[in-house]
Each structure stands twice: as C-alpha cells, then as structure tokens.
Amino acid sequence: MAVGVFGVGQHATGFIAIGQIATGFFALGQVSTGVVAVGQLARGVFVVGQLAIGLAAIGQVALGVLWTGGIGVGAVRGFGLVYGLFPRDAIRSAQVWLRWYGNRLRNIPDDRPEPISLPAWRIPLAVIGTALIATAWWFIAGRAMEGILWAPD
C-alpha cells in the first residue's frame, strides 16, 4: 500500500495516485477515486472511464451530474449517445437571457430575447432527474472522497 504525495502501487493513496485501486486528487487506476479520476471504474468530480460517475463524466457508461460525454445520462448533454435531462434549447435560452441581463446592468443596448417555449413537464422532470443523479453520485462517489476534499469526521 503506497501512501504519500505521489503514491504508486496496488492500493495507492496520495495527491497523485497511480495503481489498481487509486485514491487521490489525481487518480489513475482500474478503480480510481478522486477529483480528477481516470480508470475503468472511475468516480469523483471530473472522471473518464468505462464506468464513470462524476460531476462531469466521459465514458462508455457515464453518469454525469452536470455534464456527460460518451454514452450515458447527465443534466447537460455533451458528445456521443448522451441523454441530456435539460434540452439544448433551454440552456441556450438561459444563456441568452443571462447575456441580456448582463448587458442591461452595464447599460449596453440590447434587444430582449424571445422566450423559447418548452413542454411544461420537461423542466420539473429534468430537475428531479438531476437530483436523483446527484444523490446517486453522493452515495457512490461523494462519500468515498471523504479525506480528499474535506477532513473526515
């Protein structure tokens, strides 16, 4: 078991961890847990792997709370065969409204954007789905990251 700033071994733990079961800020291994995790079973904040769960995830089977790429489900759709809970039109509409509001605060003349109408059921369903993914992330990855981002109780 390797422990330190730079851990390399079967059960590596450190700021940078490389091993079969790697836990650290940067983790690279088959079962990796960290803020940036790369591996077959990756979990953390920014993850890449075959089975990846994170706030931003890329993988063959990815579950991303905020963003997902590859094949999977996430709040916002990236590239690949991803089901985005929030449609692109809703995200574009929010970006246009934020830009308009920012320009209005800076006294820059700008036309008010036209609202994009979405089905009434889509936004509540997306919020509930994102909350379910966030809950799953917390139980699978968030609690496992105790000691990496915050001190254990």
PDB file of C-alpha atoms in Angstrom:
ATOM      1  CA  MET A   1       0.000   0.000   0.000  1.00  0.00           C
ATOM      2  CA  ALA A   2       1.568   3.243  -1.167  1.00  0.00           C
ATOM      3  CA  VAL A   3       0.744   6.435   0.731  1.00  0.00           C
ATOM      4  CA  GLY A   4       2.234   9.866   0.122  1.00  0.00           C
ATOM      5  CA  VAL A   5       2.196  12.855  -2.135  1.00  0.00           C
ATOM      6  CA  PHE A   6       2.996  10.597  -5.101  1.00  0.00           C
ATOM      7  CA  GLY A   7       1.630   7.094  -4.497  1.00  0.00           C
ATOM      8  CA  VAL A   8       2.281   4.201  -6.874  1.00  0.00           C
ATOM      9  CA  GLY A   9       1.158   0.689  -6.002  1.00  0.00           C
ATOM     10  CA  GLN A  10      -1.727  -1.688  -5.885  1.00  0.00           C
ATOM     11  CA  HIS A  11      -3.610   0.359  -3.250  1.00  0.00           C
ATOM     12  CA  ALA A  12      -2.173   3.800  -3.954  1.00  0.00           C
ATOM     13  CA  THR A  13      -3.219   6.825  -1.921  1.00  0.00           C
ATOM     14  CA  GLY A  14      -1.793  10.295  -2.378  1.00  0.00           C
ATOM     15  CA  PHE A  15      -2.149  13.637  -4.081  1.00  0.00           C
ATOM     16  CA  ILE A  16      -1.189  11.850  -7.297  1.00  0.00           C
ATOM     17  CA  ALA A  17      -2.094   8.156  -7.091  1.00  0.00           C
ATOM     18  CA  ILE A  18      -1.388   5.507  -9.702  1.00  0.00           C
ATOM     19  CA  GLY A  19      -2.416   1.928  -9.061  1.00  0.00           C
ATOM     20  CA  GLN A  20      -5.123  -0.679  -9.269  1.00  0.00           C
ATOM     21  CA  ILE A  21      -7.130   0.969  -6.504  1.00  0.00           C
ATOM     22  CA  ALA A  22      -6.065   4.616  -6.633  1.00  0.00           C
ATOM     23  CA  THR A  23      -7.380   7.307  -4.313  1.00  0.00           C
ATOM     24  CA  GLY A  24      -6.142  10.872  -4.546  1.00  0.00           C
ATOM     25  CA  PHE A  25      -6.633  14.299  -6.049  1.00  0.00           C
ATOM     26  CA  PHE A  26      -5.343  12.913  -9.383  1.00  0.00           C
ATOM     27  CA  ALA A  27      -6.102   9.191  -9.523  1.00  0.00           C
ATOM     28  CA  LEU A  28      -5.204   6.787 -12.316  1.00  0.00           C
ATOM     29  CA  GLY A  29      -6.128   3.125 -11.997  1.00  0.00           C
ATOM     30  CA  GLN A  30      -8.720   0.432 -12.512  1.00  0.00           C
ATOM     31  CA  VAL A  31     -10.794   1.590  -9.547  1.00  0.00           C
ATOM     32  CA  SER A  32      -9.955   5.264  -9.167  1.00  0.00           C
ATOM     33  CA  THR A  33     -11.484   7.831  -6.839  1.00  0.00           C
ATOM     34  CA  GLY A  34     -10.505  11.480  -6.934  1.00  0.00           C
ATOM     35  CA  VAL A  35     -11.168  14.987  -8.113  1.00  0.00           C
ATOM     36  CA  VAL A  36      -9.649  14.000 -11.459  1.00  0.00           C
ATOM     37  CA  ALA A  37     -10.048  10.232 -11.906  1.00  0.00           C
ATOM     38  CA  VAL A  38      -9.175   8.081 -14.899  1.00  0.00           C
ATOM     39  CA  GLY A  39      -9.834   4.348 -14.898  1.00  0.00           C
ATOM     40  CA  GLN A  40     -12.223   1.527 -15.651  1.00  0.00           C
ATOM     41  CA  LEU A  41     -14.376   2.278 -12.615  1.00  0.00           C
ATOM     42  CA  ALA A  42     -13.812   5.991 -12.122  1.00  0.00           C
ATOM     43  CA  ARG A  43     -15.677   8.126  -9.614  1.00  0.00           C
ATOM     44  CA  GLY A  44     -15.162  11.662  -8.479  1.00  0.00           C
ATOM     45  CA  VAL A  45     -15.591  15.174  -9.832  1.00  0.00           C
ATOM     46  CA  PHE A  46     -14.010  15.049 -13.330  1.00  0.00           C
ATOM     47  CA  VAL A  47     -13.889  11.415 -14.428  1.00  0.00           C
ATOM     48  CA  VAL A  48     -13.026   9.408 -17.523  1.00  0.00           C
ATOM     49  CA  GLY A  49     -13.561   5.651 -17.660  1.00  0.00           C
ATOM     50  CA  GLN A  50     -15.591   2.711 -18.838  1.00  0.00           C
ATOM     51  CA  LEU A  51     -17.987   3.040 -15.906  1.00  0.00           C
ATOM     52  CA  ALA A  52     -17.711   6.663 -14.818  1.00  0.00           C
ATOM     53  CA  ILE A  53     -19.770   8.618 -12.307  1.00  0.00           C
ATOM     54  CA  GLY A  54     -18.923  12.221 -11.550  1.00  0.00           C
ATOM     55  CA  LEU A  55     -19.998  15.812 -11.772  1.00  0.00           C
ATOM     56  CA  ALA A  56     -18.521  15.805 -15.292  1.00  0.00           C
ATOM     57  CA  ALA A  57     -18.112  12.318 -16.753  1.00  0.00           C
ATOM     58  CA  ILE A  58     -16.880  10.818 -20.010  1.00  0.00           C
ATOM     59  CA  GLY A  59     -17.095   7.088 -20.620  1.00  0.00           C
ATOM     60  CA  GLN A  60     -18.682   4.060 -22.190  1.00  0.00           C
ATOM     61  CA  VAL A  61     -21.306   4.098 -19.450  1.00  0.00           C
ATOM     62  CA  ALA A  62     -21.183   7.555 -17.879  1.00  0.00           C
ATOM     63  CA  LEU A  63     -23.391   9.164 -15.281  1.00  0.00           C
ATOM     64  CA  GLY A  64     -22.665  12.875 -15.002  1.00  0.00           C
ATOM     65  CA  VAL A  65     -24.490  15.145 -12.621  1.00  0.00           C
ATOM     66  CA  LEU A  66     -23.774  18.323 -14.605  1.00  0.00           C
ATOM     67  CA  TRP A  67     -22.218  17.206 -17.930  1.00  0.00           C
ATOM     68  CA  THR A  68     -21.788  13.883 -19.696  1.00  0.00           C
ATOM     69  CA  GLY A  69     -19.954  12.707 -22.798  1.00  0.00           C
ATOM     70  CA  GLY A  70     -19.728   9.285 -24.400  1.00  0.00           C
ATOM     71  CA  ILE A  71     -22.691   7.058 -23.614  1.00  0.00           C
ATOM     72  CA  GLY A  72     -24.815   7.947 -20.615  1.00  0.00           C
ATOM     73  CA  VAL A  73     -27.126  10.338 -18.833  1.00  0.00           C
ATOM     74  CA  GLY A  74     -26.442  13.799 -17.476  1.00  0.00           C
ATOM     75  CA  ALA A  75     -28.078  17.131 -16.788  1.00  0.00           C
ATOM     76  CA  VAL A  76     -26.416  18.642 -19.865  1.00  0.00           C
ATOM     77  CA  ARG A  77     -25.655  16.665 -22.983  1.00  0.00           C
ATOM     78  CA  GLY A  78     -22.093  16.516 -24.253  1.00  0.00           C
ATOM     79  CA  PHE A  79     -20.943  14.487 -27.239  1.00  0.00           C
ATOM     80  CA  GLY A  80     -21.906  10.922 -28.093  1.00  0.00           C
ATOM     81  CA  LEU A  81     -25.040   8.961 -27.249  1.00  0.00           C
ATOM     82  CA  VAL A  82     -25.971  11.006 -24.212  1.00  0.00           C
ATOM     83  CA  TYR A  83     -29.437  11.789 -22.903  1.00  0.00           C
ATOM     84  CA  GLY A  84     -29.378  15.311 -21.551  1.00  0.00           C
ATOM     85  CA  LEU A  85     -32.102  15.930 -18.997  1.00  0.00           C
ATOM     86  CA  PHE A  86     -32.153  19.660 -19.794  1.00  0.00           C
ATOM     87  CA  PRO A  87     -32.729  20.245 -23.527  1.00  0.00           C
ATOM     88  CA  ARG A  88     -30.249  22.352 -25.503  1.00  0.00           C
ATOM     89  CA  ASP A  89     -32.972  24.910 -26.239  1.00  0.00           C
ATOM     90  CA  ALA A  90     -33.486  25.547 -22.530  1.00  0.00           C
ATOM     91  CA  ILE A  91     -29.750  26.002 -21.966  1.00  0.00           C
ATOM     92  CA  ARG A  92     -29.422  28.345 -24.960  1.00  0.00           C
ATOM     93  CA  SER A  93     -32.427  30.314 -23.753  1.00  0.00           C
ATOM     94  CA  ALA A  94     -30.871  30.666 -20.288  1.00  0.00           C
ATOM     95  CA  GLN A  95     -27.561  31.808 -21.811  1.00  0.00           C
ATOM     96  CA  VAL A  96     -29.310  34.420 -23.971  1.00  0.00           C
ATOM     97  CA  TRP A  97     -31.308  35.715 -21.007  1.00  0.00           C
ATOM     98  CA  LEU A  98     -28.170  35.936 -18.813  1.00  0.00           C
ATOM     99  CA  ARG A  99     -26.303  37.799 -21.558  1.00  0.00           C
ATOM    100  CA  TRP A 100     -29.257  40.194 -21.994  1.00  0.00           C
ATOM    101  CA  TYR A 101     -29.453  40.789 -18.241  1.00  0.00           C
ATOM    102  CA  GLY A 102     -25.683  41.391 -18.009  1.00  0.00           C
ATOM    103  CA  ASN A 103     -25.833  43.865 -20.893  1.00  0.00           C
ATOM    104  CA  ARG A 104     -28.759  45.612 -19.224  1.00  0.00           C
ATOM    105  CA  LEU A 105     -26.779  46.013 -15.985  1.00  0.00           C
ATOM    106  CA  ARG A 106     -23.859  47.526 -17.940  1.00  0.00           C
ATOM    107  CA  ASN A 107     -26.228  49.884 -19.838  1.00  0.00           C
ATOM    108  CA  ILE A 108     -25.462  48.280 -23.202  1.00  0.00           C
ATOM    109  CA  PRO A 109     -28.468  48.487 -25.502  1.00  0.00           C
ATOM    110  CA  ASP A 110     -29.696  45.064 -26.479  1.00  0.00           C
ATOM    111  CA  ASP A 111     -32.968  43.569 -27.613  1.00  0.00           C
ATOM    112  CA  ARG A 112     -34.879  41.464 -25.145  1.00  0.00           C
ATOM    113  CA  PRO A 113     -34.712  37.825 -26.270  1.00  0.00           C
ATOM    114  CA  GLU A 114     -37.814  35.905 -27.197  1.00  0.00           C
ATOM    115  CA  PRO A 115     -38.588  33.108 -24.770  1.00  0.00           C
ATOM    116  CA  ILE A 116     -38.367  29.568 -26.087  1.00  0.00           C
ATOM    117  CA  SER A 117     -41.387  27.615 -25.010  1.00  0.00           C
ATOM    118  CA  LEU A 118     -40.742  24.123 -23.684  1.00  0.00           C
ATOM    119  CA  PRO A 119     -43.214  21.445 -22.666  1.00  0.00           C
ATOM    120  CA  ALA A 120     -44.439  22.132 -19.144  1.00  0.00           C
ATOM    121  CA  TRP A 121     -43.370  18.692 -17.896  1.00  0.00           C
ATOM    122  CA  ARG A 122     -39.765  18.887 -19.167  1.00  0.00           C
ATOM    123  CA  ILE A 123     -38.138  21.234 -16.625  1.00  0.00           C
ATOM    124  CA  PRO A 124     -39.595  19.636 -13.434  1.00  0.00           C
ATOM    125  CA  LEU A 125     -38.691  16.184 -14.771  1.00  0.00           C
ATOM    126  CA  ALA A 126     -35.141  17.367 -15.534  1.00  0.00           C
ATOM    127  CA  VAL A 127     -34.767  18.884 -12.049  1.00  0.00           C
ATOM    128  CA  ILE A 128     -35.979  15.653 -10.403  1.00  0.00           C
ATOM    129  CA  GLY A 129     -33.729  13.534 -12.648  1.00  0.00           C
ATOM    130  CA  THR A 130     -30.700  15.721 -11.878  1.00  0.00           C
ATOM    131  CA  ALA A 131     -31.469  15.472  -8.148  1.00  0.00           C
ATOM    132  CA  LEU A 132     -31.605  11.666  -8.443  1.00  0.00           C
ATOM    133  CA  ILE A 133     -28.271  11.583 -10.290  1.00  0.00           C
ATOM    134  CA  ALA A 134     -26.747  13.931  -7.689  1.00  0.00           C
ATOM    135  CA  THR A 135     -27.990  11.653  -4.891  1.00  0.00           C
ATOM    136  CA  ALA A 136     -26.537   8.590  -6.625  1.00  0.00           C
ATOM    137  CA  TRP A 137     -23.235  10.465  -7.106  1.00  0.00           C
ATOM    138  CA  TRP A 138     -23.135  11.362  -3.422  1.00  0.00           C
ATOM    139  CA  PHE A 139     -23.610   7.768  -2.268  1.00  0.00           C
ATOM    140  CA  ILE A 140     -21.233   6.278  -4.857  1.00  0.00           C
ATOM    141  CA  ALA A 141     -18.526   8.939  -5.145  1.00  0.00           C
ATOM    142  CA  GLY A 142     -19.091  11.805  -2.725  1.00  0.00           C
ATOM    143  CA  ARG A 143     -18.782   9.796   0.474  1.00  0.00           C
ATOM    144  CA  ALA A 144     -15.822   7.875  -0.959  1.00  0.00           C
ATOM    145  CA  MET A 145     -13.999  11.185  -1.494  1.00  0.00           C
ATOM    146  CA  GLU A 146     -14.031  11.943   2.218  1.00  0.00           C
ATOM    147  CA  GLY A 147     -10.491  12.849   3.131  1.00  0.00           C
ATOM    148  CA  ILE A 148      -9.643  14.045  -0.373  1.00  0.00           C
ATOM    149  CA  LEU A 149     -11.661  17.265  -0.434  1.00  0.00           C
ATOM    150  CA  TRP A 150     -12.648  17.595   3.217  1.00  0.00           C
ATOM    151  CA  ALA A 151     -11.467  16.220   6.528  1.00  0.00           C
ATOM    152  CA  PRO A 152     -13.193  13.071   7.808  1.00  0.00           C
ATOM    153  CA  ASP A 153     -15.496  13.487  10.796  1.00  0.00           C
TER     154      ASP A 153
END
